[in-house]
Amino acid sequence: MEMDTVLISRLITAMTLGFHIIFATIGVGVPLMISIAEFIGVKKNDSHYLLLARRWARGFVITVAVGVVTGTAIGLQLSLVWPNFMQVAGNVISLPLFMEVFAFFFEAIFLGIYLYTWDRFKKPFVHWFLSIPIVIGGGFSAVFITTVNAFMNTPDGFTMKNGTFSAVNPIAAMLNPATPSKVFHVLSSAYLTCAIFLAAVAAFMILKRKVSPLGSAYHKKALKLTLTVTFIFAAINLVAGDTSAKFLAEHQPEKLAAAEWHFETEKSADLILFGWLNENNEPVGEIRIPGALSFLAHGDFNSMVTGLEETPKDERPPLWIHYMFDLMVVIGMLLIAVPLLYFIVSKIKKWNTHNKWMLSLIAISGPLAFLAIEFGWIYAEEGRQPWIIRGYMTVEEAATSSPYIGLMFFLFLGLYIVLGTLCVITLRKMFRDNPAEEELEKHYPTIEKVDE
């Protein structure tokens, strides 16, 4: 039986990116949460927020260590699995890849300094200032690697000569048309996801009801802080999503059309949610919002939206990306509703903000946010198919023909199983064996026993 090297190559990359994106998201979003918590702690002289920053930073280091390995694996699999792509585009994407590594080292250096200088300064704000470079390094790491993905969607900054890219302008390649909207969406979703995930952890701890009054106050403050940040970035992410849709309508209309099962070019196009396609490729059982796709694409309910019929059949993305788009959007809307509901409930004296249903909803929102990240990246990558570099090189042309590709798949799979297992075990042991209450009494023995 002949091996489908293209399919296995795609599976290796899907597995690598799907695993790495979890740690990449944490690497971008958690430093901001650490910095905010410490700033509030220093400003208010509040031990709870200071301990939040301390504990989040400790857990963050473990995820950074795993992220280093998975990031290295991405570079390795690019060379092993997509050699033809690297041969053609290597000189274009080498600058942002180098800059991404530089940004990571910048982040890692200051993270080490930050961790080992707790309680070493007379003025606590000096230590807080050390968190700023970590936030910047994490953010720019995402920016640089996102420009590579943006280039694959809207290639720019080169001329094509004898099948290779020449006269390369790496800055123009990085600042291609897709970069602004993609960077905006990636950063806002990373900050949103990490905020709601930390809120989910706090909600879960309160839900367990095994914490003391001292620990309960700590987790309730964590919940209020993280949900406030969640709501802010959920609103910003909504704007980022709208910006991305308008970019797609102009530069990648086939991706938006496939996501919305919009086959014919027409005005006042409906937005289609869920449903399924019958044998004639007609949506059945769907929810339609009249004119909403036109508004999403161009900011006008009566505007013309390009249909999938305008794209040659062999260049159309798979239609199942519709579900990835829908799930991403629905979860994104949920992440606005959850913190909003929490704050509405908190203003009504008769209602208990920390009731079982509210806490359960927050707790489940954390994993859902990471699923939204996965769905979004699947949509972004599959929506570019059949291209690896849109308009220049297909995935089939870029993939390796090595007979050892099957072995590579199992080696990468084994690596991720080991890394994932070790990460979970380490984090579980780190926090389960060292509850917040004990740390509060250890580091801040004069704290009031109940502080809500």
PDB file of N, CA and C in Angstrom, residues 180-182 184-186 188 233-250 256 271 291-301 325 328-329 332-333 336 379:
ATOM      1  N   PRO A 180      -1.379  43.218   9.484  1.00  0.00           N
ATOM      2  CA  PRO A 180      -2.078  44.007  10.527  1.00  0.00           C
ATOM      3  C   PRO A 180      -3.266  43.287  11.145  1.00  0.00           C
ATOM      4  N   SER A 181      -4.158  42.737  10.314  1.00  0.00           N
ATOM      5  CA  SER A 181      -5.359  42.086  10.854  1.00  0.00           C
ATOM      6  C   SER A 181      -5.019  40.798  11.595  1.00  0.00           C
ATOM      7  N   LYS A 182      -4.054  40.042  11.079  1.00  0.00           N
ATOM      8  CA  LYS A 182      -3.678  38.777  11.738  1.00  0.00           C
ATOM      9  C   LYS A 182      -3.009  39.036  13.092  1.00  0.00           C
ATOM     10  N   PHE A 184      -3.324  41.671  15.017  1.00  0.00           N
ATOM     11  CA  PHE A 184      -4.361  42.200  15.914  1.00  0.00           C
ATOM     12  C   PHE A 184      -5.202  41.063  16.491  1.00  0.00           C
ATOM     13  N   HIS A 185      -5.609  40.132  15.638  1.00  0.00           N
ATOM     14  CA  HIS A 185      -6.459  39.024  16.055  1.00  0.00           C
ATOM     15  C   HIS A 185      -5.703  38.048  16.960  1.00  0.00           C
ATOM     16  N   VAL A 186      -4.461  37.742  16.615  1.00  0.00           N
ATOM     17  CA  VAL A 186      -3.660  36.797  17.400  1.00  0.00           C
ATOM     18  C   VAL A 186      -3.402  37.341  18.808  1.00  0.00           C
ATOM     19  N   SER A 188      -4.997  39.825  20.542  1.00  0.00           N
ATOM     20  CA  SER A 188      -6.214  40.011  21.346  1.00  0.00           C
ATOM     21  C   SER A 188      -6.782  38.674  21.808  1.00  0.00           C
ATOM     22  N   PHE A 233     -10.748  42.319  26.773  1.00  0.00           N
ATOM     23  CA  PHE A 233     -10.141  41.745  25.570  1.00  0.00           C
ATOM     24  C   PHE A 233     -11.150  40.994  24.704  1.00  0.00           C
ATOM     25  N   ALA A 234     -12.264  40.547  25.298  1.00  0.00           N
ATOM     26  CA  ALA A 234     -13.321  39.946  24.482  1.00  0.00           C
ATOM     27  C   ALA A 234     -13.928  41.004  23.560  1.00  0.00           C
ATOM     28  N   ALA A 235     -14.099  42.215  24.098  1.00  0.00           N
ATOM     29  CA  ALA A 235     -14.616  43.326  23.282  1.00  0.00           C
ATOM     30  C   ALA A 235     -13.613  43.714  22.192  1.00  0.00           C
ATOM     31  N   ILE A 236     -12.326  43.780  22.567  1.00  0.00           N
ATOM     32  CA  ILE A 236     -11.284  44.104  21.589  1.00  0.00           C
ATOM     33  C   ILE A 236     -11.194  43.011  20.527  1.00  0.00           C
ATOM     34  N   ASN A 237     -11.333  41.755  20.962  1.00  0.00           N
ATOM     35  CA  ASN A 237     -11.258  40.631  20.029  1.00  0.00           C
ATOM     36  C   ASN A 237     -12.409  40.633  19.035  1.00  0.00           C
ATOM     37  N   LEU A 238     -13.551  41.148  19.473  1.00  0.00           N
ATOM     38  CA  LEU A 238     -14.699  41.283  18.576  1.00  0.00           C
ATOM     39  C   LEU A 238     -14.363  42.247  17.435  1.00  0.00           C
ATOM     40  N   VAL A 239     -13.696  43.344  17.778  1.00  0.00           N
ATOM     41  CA  VAL A 239     -13.250  44.308  16.761  1.00  0.00           C
ATOM     42  C   VAL A 239     -12.207  43.668  15.848  1.00  0.00           C
ATOM     43  N   ALA A 240     -11.290  42.879  16.453  1.00  0.00           N
ATOM     44  CA  ALA A 240     -10.248  42.204  15.667  1.00  0.00           C
ATOM     45  C   ALA A 240     -10.863  41.219  14.677  1.00  0.00           C
ATOM     46  N   GLY A 241     -11.880  40.495  15.126  1.00  0.00           N
ATOM     47  CA  GLY A 241     -12.564  39.556  14.244  1.00  0.00           C
ATOM     48  C   GLY A 241     -13.248  40.257  13.094  1.00  0.00           C
ATOM     49  N   ASP A 242     -13.859  41.397  13.380  1.00  0.00           N
ATOM     50  CA  ASP A 242     -14.511  42.191  12.337  1.00  0.00           C
ATOM     51  C   ASP A 242     -13.477  42.696  11.330  1.00  0.00           C
ATOM     52  N   THR A 243     -12.327  43.145  11.834  1.00  0.00           N
ATOM     53  CA  THR A 243     -11.237  43.609  10.958  1.00  0.00           C
ATOM     54  C   THR A 243     -10.752  42.476  10.057  1.00  0.00           C
ATOM     55  N   SER A 244     -10.615  41.276  10.630  1.00  0.00           N
ATOM     56  CA  SER A 244     -10.156  40.113   9.866  1.00  0.00           C
ATOM     57  C   SER A 244     -11.150  39.757   8.762  1.00  0.00           C
ATOM     58  N   ALA A 245     -12.441  39.821   9.068  1.00  0.00           N
ATOM     59  CA  ALA A 245     -13.470  39.495   8.073  1.00  0.00           C
ATOM     60  C   ALA A 245     -13.425  40.471   6.900  1.00  0.00           C
ATOM     61  N   LYS A 246     -13.235  41.747   7.205  1.00  0.00           N
ATOM     62  CA  LYS A 246     -13.174  42.741   6.134  1.00  0.00           C
ATOM     63  C   LYS A 246     -11.896  42.589   5.300  1.00  0.00           C
ATOM     64  N   PHE A 247     -10.803  42.160   5.953  1.00  0.00           N
ATOM     65  CA  PHE A 247      -9.583  41.856   5.206  1.00  0.00           C
ATOM     66  C   PHE A 247      -9.821  40.693   4.249  1.00  0.00           C
ATOM     67  N   LEU A 248     -10.460  39.620   4.746  1.00  0.00           N
ATOM     68  CA  LEU A 248     -10.722  38.445   3.910  1.00  0.00           C
ATOM     69  C   LEU A 248     -11.610  38.800   2.726  1.00  0.00           C
ATOM     70  N   ALA A 249     -12.629  39.620   2.961  1.00  0.00           N
ATOM     71  CA  ALA A 249     -13.541  40.003   1.882  1.00  0.00           C
ATOM     72  C   ALA A 249     -12.799  40.683   0.745  1.00  0.00           C
ATOM     73  N   GLU A 250     -11.736  41.407   1.085  1.00  0.00           N
ATOM     74  CA  GLU A 250     -10.974  42.136   0.060  1.00  0.00           C
ATOM     75  C   GLU A 250      -9.855  41.302  -0.548  1.00  0.00           C
ATOM     76  N   LEU A 256     -13.534  33.477   2.995  1.00  0.00           N
ATOM     77  CA  LEU A 256     -14.759  33.937   3.659  1.00  0.00           C
ATOM     78  C   LEU A 256     -15.983  33.261   3.050  1.00  0.00           C
ATOM     79  N   LEU A 271     -25.767  35.866   6.578  1.00  0.00           N
ATOM     80  CA  LEU A 271     -24.769  35.154   7.378  1.00  0.00           C
ATOM     81  C   LEU A 271     -25.383  33.817   7.778  1.00  0.00           C
ATOM     82  N   GLY A 291     -28.579  39.789   5.507  1.00  0.00           N
ATOM     83  CA  GLY A 291     -27.675  40.909   5.209  1.00  0.00           C
ATOM     84  C   GLY A 291     -26.436  40.988   6.081  1.00  0.00           C
ATOM     85  N   ALA A 292     -26.326  40.090   7.063  1.00  0.00           N
ATOM     86  CA  ALA A 292     -25.221  40.210   8.034  1.00  0.00           C
ATOM     87  C   ALA A 292     -23.859  39.913   7.423  1.00  0.00           C
ATOM     88  N   LEU A 293     -23.792  39.012   6.421  1.00  0.00           N
ATOM     89  CA  LEU A 293     -22.509  38.724   5.785  1.00  0.00           C
ATOM     90  C   LEU A 293     -22.021  39.944   5.004  1.00  0.00           C
ATOM     91  N   SER A 294     -22.923  40.652   4.362  1.00  0.00           N
ATOM     92  CA  SER A 294     -22.557  41.882   3.652  1.00  0.00           C
ATOM     93  C   SER A 294     -22.010  42.917   4.621  1.00  0.00           C
ATOM     94  N   PHE A 295     -22.653  43.018   5.783  1.00  0.00           N
ATOM     95  CA  PHE A 295     -22.180  43.968   6.790  1.00  0.00           C
ATOM     96  C   PHE A 295     -20.827  43.541   7.345  1.00  0.00           C
ATOM     97  N   LEU A 296     -20.673  42.249   7.597  1.00  0.00           N
ATOM     98  CA  LEU A 296     -19.409  41.725   8.114  1.00  0.00           C
ATOM     99  C   LEU A 296     -18.275  41.953   7.117  1.00  0.00           C
ATOM    100  N   ALA A 297     -18.573  41.800   5.847  1.00  0.00           N
ATOM    101  CA  ALA A 297     -17.544  41.907   4.811  1.00  0.00           C
ATOM    102  C   ALA A 297     -17.188  43.350   4.464  1.00  0.00           C
ATOM    103  N   HIS A 298     -18.190  44.219   4.442  1.00  0.00           N
ATOM    104  CA  HIS A 298     -17.941  45.573   3.941  1.00  0.00           C
ATOM    105  C   HIS A 298     -18.538  46.688   4.796  1.00  0.00           C
ATOM    106  N   GLY A 299     -19.182  46.336   5.923  1.00  0.00           N
ATOM    107  CA  GLY A 299     -19.773  47.360   6.772  1.00  0.00           C
ATOM    108  C   GLY A 299     -21.033  47.967   6.201  1.00  0.00           C
ATOM    109  N   ASP A 300     -21.670  47.266   5.250  1.00  0.00           N
ATOM    110  CA  ASP A 300     -22.880  47.764   4.598  1.00  0.00           C
ATOM    111  C   ASP A 300     -23.796  46.569   4.330  1.00  0.00           C
ATOM    112  N   PHE A 301     -25.026  46.622   4.848  1.00  0.00           N
ATOM    113  CA  PHE A 301     -25.949  45.503   4.701  1.00  0.00           C
ATOM    114  C   PHE A 301     -26.341  45.235   3.245  1.00  0.00           C
ATOM    115  N   PHE A 325     -15.267  28.001  11.654  1.00  0.00           N
ATOM    116  CA  PHE A 325     -15.553  29.434  11.745  1.00  0.00           C
ATOM    117  C   PHE A 325     -16.689  29.689  12.730  1.00  0.00           C
ATOM    118  N   MET A 328     -15.666  28.985  16.406  1.00  0.00           N
ATOM    119  CA  MET A 328     -14.790  30.057  16.888  1.00  0.00           C
ATOM    120  C   MET A 328     -15.608  31.300  17.257  1.00  0.00           C
ATOM    121  N   VAL A 329     -16.524  31.683  16.381  1.00  0.00           N
ATOM    122  CA  VAL A 329     -17.327  32.887  16.601  1.00  0.00           C
ATOM    123  C   VAL A 329     -18.270  32.715  17.792  1.00  0.00           C
ATOM    124  N   GLY A 332     -16.379  32.884  20.965  1.00  0.00           N
ATOM    125  CA  GLY A 332     -15.960  34.277  21.157  1.00  0.00           C
ATOM    126  C   GLY A 332     -17.073  35.127  21.740  1.00  0.00           C
ATOM    127  N   MET A 333     -18.310  34.924  21.266  1.00  0.00           N
ATOM    128  CA  MET A 333     -19.457  35.663  21.798  1.00  0.00           C
ATOM    129  C   MET A 333     -19.764  35.235  23.234  1.00  0.00           C
ATOM    130  N   ILE A 336     -17.691  36.996  25.803  1.00  0.00           N
ATOM    131  CA  ILE A 336     -18.151  38.351  26.153  1.00  0.00           C
ATOM    132  C   ILE A 336     -19.297  38.247  27.156  1.00  0.00           C
ATOM    133  N   TYR A 379      -9.234  26.946  10.854  1.00  0.00           N
ATOM    134  CA  TYR A 379      -9.897  27.743   9.811  1.00  0.00           C
ATOM    135  C   TYR A 379      -8.879  28.553   9.008  1.00  0.00           C
TER     136      TYR A 379
END
